[in-house]
Amino acid sequence: LIVTGAGSGMGRELTLQLIRKGVYIAACDINATTLAETASLVSAPELIKTYELDVANPEQVAALPRTVKQDFGRLHGVINNAGIIQPFVKFAELSPKTIDRVMNINFYGVVNLTRAVLQELDPDPDTHIVNISSMGGFLPVPGQAMYGASKAAVKLFTEALYGEVRGTKIHVSVVFPGAVAT
């Protein structure tokens, strides 16, 4: 199972909890140092492999699932958890670079990795694609316009994908966490 954003916060906790349950994890993060820290905390080191990954880099994302499948011998899913918030400023004050960064990580990272994973999945009853949205994708927060838009896009993308794979062995879920101290 691929987990993005595994170097800290929810991604780290997901990784640690899943390994405690005996799940093989391909832990991914842009920060090699925090990713190594996550790996040092696992209860069963034989169940984890780490991959430095920038989810905003389409070439890295496209190559990852095949590499994971080669390393583990199978691929049964992904938790698209990596994400960032924007600076707490009004939309008009955001630079185009910041807007692109939020959308590239929070939305296009999910879309591109999901596409790449779908090409390599070993469909069985345990195959799952989990996309982390946010309560910010439901309710507008002043000063977080682009973050909210990116997470709303994840919600709608995931719901459409769910409809497209219904009747197959691939399960699709979207998760809406509230504020988390990460």
PDB file of C-alpha atoms in Angstrom:
ATOM      1  CA  LEU A   1       0.000   0.000   0.000  1.00  0.00           C
ATOM      2  CA  ILE A   2       1.378   3.419  -0.950  1.00  0.00           C
ATOM      3  CA  VAL A   3       1.005   6.185   1.659  1.00  0.00           C
ATOM      4  CA  THR A   4       1.942   9.710   0.600  1.00  0.00           C
ATOM      5  CA  GLY A   5       2.896  12.371   3.099  1.00  0.00           C
ATOM      6  CA  ALA A   6       4.267   9.615   5.355  1.00  0.00           C
ATOM      7  CA  GLY A   7       7.017  11.815   6.787  1.00  0.00           C
ATOM      8  CA  SER A   8       4.801  13.588   9.308  1.00  0.00           C
ATOM      9  CA  GLY A   9       1.315  14.221  10.634  1.00  0.00           C
ATOM     10  CA  MET A  10      -1.544  12.025   9.503  1.00  0.00           C
ATOM     11  CA  GLY A  11       0.639  10.218   6.957  1.00  0.00           C
ATOM     12  CA  ARG A  12       3.100   9.179   9.623  1.00  0.00           C
ATOM     13  CA  GLU A  13       0.322   8.001  11.926  1.00  0.00           C
ATOM     14  CA  LEU A  14      -1.382   6.095   9.093  1.00  0.00           C
ATOM     15  CA  THR A  15       1.918   4.403   8.294  1.00  0.00           C
ATOM     16  CA  LEU A  16       2.596   3.413  11.905  1.00  0.00           C
ATOM     17  CA  GLN A  17      -0.952   2.114  12.476  1.00  0.00           C
ATOM     18  CA  LEU A  18      -1.044   0.120   9.230  1.00  0.00           C
ATOM     19  CA  ILE A  19       2.309  -1.498   9.926  1.00  0.00           C
ATOM     20  CA  ARG A  20       1.037  -2.505  13.389  1.00  0.00           C
ATOM     21  CA  LYS A  21      -1.709  -4.364  11.495  1.00  0.00           C
ATOM     22  CA  GLY A  22       0.843  -6.168   9.309  1.00  0.00           C
ATOM     23  CA  VAL A  23       0.355  -4.116   6.125  1.00  0.00           C
ATOM     24  CA  TYR A  24       3.311  -3.641   3.776  1.00  0.00           C
ATOM     25  CA  ILE A  25       3.786   0.098   3.269  1.00  0.00           C
ATOM     26  CA  ALA A  26       5.502   2.099   0.541  1.00  0.00           C
ATOM     27  CA  ALA A  27       5.975   5.271   2.568  1.00  0.00           C
ATOM     28  CA  CYS A  28       6.433   8.398   0.449  1.00  0.00           C
ATOM     29  CA  ASP A  29       7.319  11.967   1.306  1.00  0.00           C
ATOM     30  CA  ILE A  30       9.146  14.911  -0.211  1.00  0.00           C
ATOM     31  CA  ASN A  31      11.244  15.253   2.961  1.00  0.00           C
ATOM     32  CA  ALA A  32      13.795  12.438   3.174  1.00  0.00           C
ATOM     33  CA  THR A  33      14.743  13.310   6.770  1.00  0.00           C
ATOM     34  CA  THR A  34      11.236  13.094   8.213  1.00  0.00           C
ATOM     35  CA  LEU A  35      10.528  10.021   6.084  1.00  0.00           C
ATOM     36  CA  ALA A  36      13.555   8.297   7.643  1.00  0.00           C
ATOM     37  CA  GLU A  37      12.247   9.305  11.080  1.00  0.00           C
ATOM     38  CA  THR A  38       8.927   7.618  10.291  1.00  0.00           C
ATOM     39  CA  ALA A  39      10.742   4.466   9.197  1.00  0.00           C
ATOM     40  CA  SER A  40      12.721   4.462  12.456  1.00  0.00           C
ATOM     41  CA  LEU A  41       9.466   4.448  14.455  1.00  0.00           C
ATOM     42  CA  VAL A  42       7.775   1.430  12.872  1.00  0.00           C
ATOM     43  CA  SER A  43       7.224  -1.730  14.899  1.00  0.00           C
ATOM     44  CA  ALA A  44       8.083  -4.074  11.997  1.00  0.00           C
ATOM     45  CA  PRO A  45      10.832  -2.545   9.795  1.00  0.00           C
ATOM     46  CA  GLU A  46      10.575  -5.397   7.284  1.00  0.00           C
ATOM     47  CA  LEU A  47       7.127  -4.101   6.289  1.00  0.00           C
ATOM     48  CA  ILE A  48       8.237  -0.641   5.121  1.00  0.00           C
ATOM     49  CA  LYS A  49      10.168   0.774   2.203  1.00  0.00           C
ATOM     50  CA  THR A  50      10.632   4.505   1.824  1.00  0.00           C
ATOM     51  CA  TYR A  51      10.504   6.572  -1.354  1.00  0.00           C
ATOM     52  CA  GLU A  52      11.382  10.239  -1.631  1.00  0.00           C
ATOM     53  CA  LEU A  53       8.537  11.625  -3.731  1.00  0.00           C
ATOM     54  CA  ASP A  54       7.315  15.065  -4.747  1.00  0.00           C
ATOM     55  CA  VAL A  55       3.635  14.475  -5.579  1.00  0.00           C
ATOM     56  CA  ALA A  56       3.678  17.705  -7.603  1.00  0.00           C
ATOM     57  CA  ASN A  57       6.234  16.146  -9.984  1.00  0.00           C
ATOM     58  CA  PRO A  58       4.256  14.186 -12.614  1.00  0.00           C
ATOM     59  CA  GLU A  59       7.304  12.204 -13.797  1.00  0.00           C
ATOM     60  CA  GLN A  60       8.176  10.996 -10.285  1.00  0.00           C
ATOM     61  CA  VAL A  61       4.532  10.163  -9.601  1.00  0.00           C
ATOM     62  CA  ALA A  62       4.117   8.226 -12.865  1.00  0.00           C
ATOM     63  CA  ALA A  63       7.157   6.043 -12.114  1.00  0.00           C
ATOM     64  CA  LEU A  64       6.379   5.265  -8.466  1.00  0.00           C
ATOM     65  CA  PRO A  65       3.682   2.542  -8.697  1.00  0.00           C
ATOM     66  CA  ARG A  66       5.744   0.355 -11.024  1.00  0.00           C
ATOM     67  CA  THR A  67       8.764   0.695  -8.719  1.00  0.00           C
ATOM     68  CA  VAL A  68       6.646  -0.165  -5.670  1.00  0.00           C
ATOM     69  CA  LYS A  69       5.170  -3.175  -7.440  1.00  0.00           C
ATOM     70  CA  GLN A  70       8.650  -4.386  -8.383  1.00  0.00           C
ATOM     71  CA  ASP A  71       9.920  -3.873  -4.817  1.00  0.00           C
ATOM     72  CA  PHE A  72       6.967  -5.564  -3.087  1.00  0.00           C
ATOM     73  CA  GLY A  73       5.805  -7.965  -5.807  1.00  0.00           C
ATOM     74  CA  ARG A  74       2.285  -6.504  -5.730  1.00  0.00           C
ATOM     75  CA  LEU A  75       0.343  -3.275  -5.328  1.00  0.00           C
ATOM     76  CA  HIS A  76      -3.043  -3.219  -3.645  1.00  0.00           C
ATOM     77  CA  GLY A  77      -3.736   0.456  -3.204  1.00  0.00           C
ATOM     78  CA  VAL A  78      -2.851   3.970  -2.236  1.00  0.00           C
ATOM     79  CA  ILE A  79      -3.686   6.493   0.442  1.00  0.00           C
ATOM     80  CA  ASN A  80      -3.278   9.897  -1.201  1.00  0.00           C
ATOM     81  CA  ASN A  81      -2.591  11.824   1.979  1.00  0.00           C
ATOM     82  CA  ALA A  82       0.111  14.365   1.028  1.00  0.00           C
ATOM     83  CA  GLY A  83      -1.156  17.906   1.207  1.00  0.00           C
ATOM     84  CA  ILE A  84      -0.406  21.469   2.212  1.00  0.00           C
ATOM     85  CA  ILE A  85      -2.367  24.475   3.357  1.00  0.00           C
ATOM     86  CA  GLN A  86      -1.921  27.894   1.857  1.00  0.00           C
ATOM     87  CA  PRO A  87      -0.760  30.929   3.822  1.00  0.00           C
ATOM     88  CA  PHE A  88      -3.707  32.382   5.767  1.00  0.00           C
ATOM     89  CA  VAL A  89      -4.279  35.346   3.457  1.00  0.00           C
ATOM     90  CA  LYS A  90      -7.069  36.505   1.197  1.00  0.00           C
ATOM     91  CA  PHE A  91      -7.185  35.025  -2.292  1.00  0.00           C
ATOM     92  CA  ALA A  92      -6.237  38.344  -3.931  1.00  0.00           C
ATOM     93  CA  GLU A  93      -2.988  38.335  -1.949  1.00  0.00           C
ATOM     94  CA  LEU A  94      -1.881  34.881  -3.157  1.00  0.00           C
ATOM     95  CA  SER A  95       0.748  34.704  -5.849  1.00  0.00           C
ATOM     96  CA  PRO A  96       0.102  32.571  -8.925  1.00  0.00           C
ATOM     97  CA  LYS A  97       3.063  30.416  -7.804  1.00  0.00           C
ATOM     98  CA  THR A  98       1.385  29.709  -4.447  1.00  0.00           C
ATOM     99  CA  ILE A  99      -1.947  28.943  -6.107  1.00  0.00           C
ATOM    100  CA  ASP A 100      -0.264  26.505  -8.494  1.00  0.00           C
ATOM    101  CA  ARG A 101       1.671  24.848  -5.657  1.00  0.00           C
ATOM    102  CA  VAL A 102      -1.482  24.227  -3.595  1.00  0.00           C
ATOM    103  CA  MET A 103      -3.374  22.793  -6.573  1.00  0.00           C
ATOM    104  CA  ASN A 104      -0.384  20.746  -7.825  1.00  0.00           C
ATOM    105  CA  ILE A 105       0.144  19.063  -4.462  1.00  0.00           C
ATOM    106  CA  ASN A 106      -3.392  18.792  -3.127  1.00  0.00           C
ATOM    107  CA  PHE A 107      -5.281  17.988  -6.322  1.00  0.00           C
ATOM    108  CA  TYR A 108      -3.051  17.100  -9.258  1.00  0.00           C
ATOM    109  CA  GLY A 109      -0.837  14.973  -7.010  1.00  0.00           C
ATOM    110  CA  VAL A 110      -3.915  12.898  -6.144  1.00  0.00           C
ATOM    111  CA  VAL A 111      -5.104  12.720  -9.758  1.00  0.00           C
ATOM    112  CA  ASN A 112      -1.709  11.802 -11.207  1.00  0.00           C
ATOM    113  CA  LEU A 113      -0.855   9.187  -8.586  1.00  0.00           C
ATOM    114  CA  THR A 114      -4.319   7.646  -8.812  1.00  0.00           C
ATOM    115  CA  ARG A 115      -3.949   7.337 -12.598  1.00  0.00           C
ATOM    116  CA  ALA A 116      -0.515   5.733 -12.242  1.00  0.00           C
ATOM    117  CA  VAL A 117      -1.693   3.369  -9.493  1.00  0.00           C
ATOM    118  CA  LEU A 118      -4.704   2.230 -11.518  1.00  0.00           C
ATOM    119  CA  GLN A 119      -2.323   1.030 -14.246  1.00  0.00           C
ATOM    120  CA  GLU A 120      -0.369  -1.168 -11.806  1.00  0.00           C
ATOM    121  CA  LEU A 121      -2.973  -2.388  -9.301  1.00  0.00           C
ATOM    122  CA  ASP A 122      -3.429  -6.052  -8.518  1.00  0.00           C
ATOM    123  CA  PRO A 123      -7.209  -6.047  -8.147  1.00  0.00           C
ATOM    124  CA  ASP A 124      -8.434  -8.269  -5.361  1.00  0.00           C
ATOM    125  CA  PRO A 125     -11.038  -7.760  -2.641  1.00  0.00           C
ATOM    126  CA  ASP A 126      -8.539  -5.696  -0.591  1.00  0.00           C
ATOM    127  CA  THR A 127      -7.663  -3.204  -3.350  1.00  0.00           C
ATOM    128  CA  HIS A 128      -8.386   0.343  -2.239  1.00  0.00           C
ATOM    129  CA  ILE A 129      -7.832   3.937  -3.313  1.00  0.00           C
ATOM    130  CA  VAL A 130      -8.247   6.367  -0.430  1.00  0.00           C
ATOM    131  CA  ASN A 131      -8.082  10.103  -1.073  1.00  0.00           C
ATOM    132  CA  ILE A 132      -7.768  12.507   1.829  1.00  0.00           C
ATOM    133  CA  SER A 133      -9.892  15.605   1.333  1.00  0.00           C
ATOM    134  CA  SER A 134     -10.742  17.893   4.247  1.00  0.00           C
ATOM    135  CA  MET A 135     -13.673  19.450   6.012  1.00  0.00           C
ATOM    136  CA  GLY A 136     -12.231  22.556   4.325  1.00  0.00           C
ATOM    137  CA  GLY A 137     -13.543  21.056   1.085  1.00  0.00           C
ATOM    138  CA  PHE A 138     -17.093  21.326   2.460  1.00  0.00           C
ATOM    139  CA  LEU A 139     -17.089  24.618   4.328  1.00  0.00           C
ATOM    140  CA  PRO A 140     -15.400  27.817   3.159  1.00  0.00           C
ATOM    141  CA  VAL A 141     -12.709  29.245   5.399  1.00  0.00           C
ATOM    142  CA  PRO A 142     -11.712  32.854   4.762  1.00  0.00           C
ATOM    143  CA  GLY A 143      -8.013  32.968   4.015  1.00  0.00           C
ATOM    144  CA  GLN A 144      -8.020  29.396   2.704  1.00  0.00           C
ATOM    145  CA  ALA A 145      -9.797  29.772  -0.651  1.00  0.00           C
ATOM    146  CA  MET A 146      -7.342  27.731  -2.708  1.00  0.00           C
ATOM    147  CA  TYR A 147      -6.897  25.059  -0.053  1.00  0.00           C
ATOM    148  CA  GLY A 148     -10.674  24.632   0.141  1.00  0.00           C
ATOM    149  CA  ALA A 149     -10.989  24.557  -3.641  1.00  0.00           C
ATOM    150  CA  SER A 150      -8.272  21.912  -3.932  1.00  0.00           C
ATOM    151  CA  LYS A 151      -9.914  19.716  -1.296  1.00  0.00           C
ATOM    152  CA  ALA A 152     -13.377  20.150  -2.845  1.00  0.00           C
ATOM    153  CA  ALA A 153     -11.842  19.032  -6.146  1.00  0.00           C
ATOM    154  CA  VAL A 154     -10.443  15.917  -4.415  1.00  0.00           C
ATOM    155  CA  LYS A 155     -13.934  15.187  -3.053  1.00  0.00           C
ATOM    156  CA  LEU A 156     -15.645  15.402  -6.451  1.00  0.00           C
ATOM    157  CA  PHE A 157     -12.859  13.554  -8.258  1.00  0.00           C
ATOM    158  CA  THR A 158     -13.036  10.701  -5.754  1.00  0.00           C
ATOM    159  CA  GLU A 159     -16.820  10.475  -5.890  1.00  0.00           C
ATOM    160  CA  ALA A 160     -16.704  10.282  -9.703  1.00  0.00           C
ATOM    161  CA  LEU A 161     -13.951   7.654  -9.573  1.00  0.00           C
ATOM    162  CA  TYR A 162     -16.051   5.633  -7.128  1.00  0.00           C
ATOM    163  CA  GLY A 163     -18.859   5.587  -9.680  1.00  0.00           C
ATOM    164  CA  GLU A 164     -16.510   4.615 -12.491  1.00  0.00           C
ATOM    165  CA  VAL A 165     -15.068   1.564 -10.710  1.00  0.00           C
ATOM    166  CA  ARG A 166     -18.302   0.326  -9.138  1.00  0.00           C
ATOM    167  CA  GLY A 167     -18.752  -3.331  -9.858  1.00  0.00           C
ATOM    168  CA  THR A 168     -15.000  -4.004  -9.949  1.00  0.00           C
ATOM    169  CA  LYS A 169     -12.714  -5.233  -7.176  1.00  0.00           C
ATOM    170  CA  ILE A 170     -11.345  -1.715  -6.681  1.00  0.00           C
ATOM    171  CA  HIS A 171     -12.745   0.173  -3.701  1.00  0.00           C
ATOM    172  CA  VAL A 172     -12.610   3.971  -3.544  1.00  0.00           C
ATOM    173  CA  SER A 173     -13.063   6.190  -0.493  1.00  0.00           C
ATOM    174  CA  VAL A 174     -12.728   9.848   0.364  1.00  0.00           C
ATOM    175  CA  VAL A 175     -11.893  10.938   3.918  1.00  0.00           C
ATOM    176  CA  PHE A 176     -12.752  14.346   5.409  1.00  0.00           C
ATOM    177  CA  PRO A 177     -10.599  15.043   8.462  1.00  0.00           C
ATOM    178  CA  GLY A 178     -11.165  18.168  10.479  1.00  0.00           C
ATOM    179  CA  ALA A 179      -8.357  20.214  11.994  1.00  0.00           C
ATOM    180  CA  VAL A 180      -5.427  18.012  12.963  1.00  0.00           C
ATOM    181  CA  ALA A 181      -2.366  19.133  14.907  1.00  0.00           C
ATOM    182  CA  THR A 182       0.341  18.227  12.377  1.00  0.00           C
TER     183      THR A 182
END
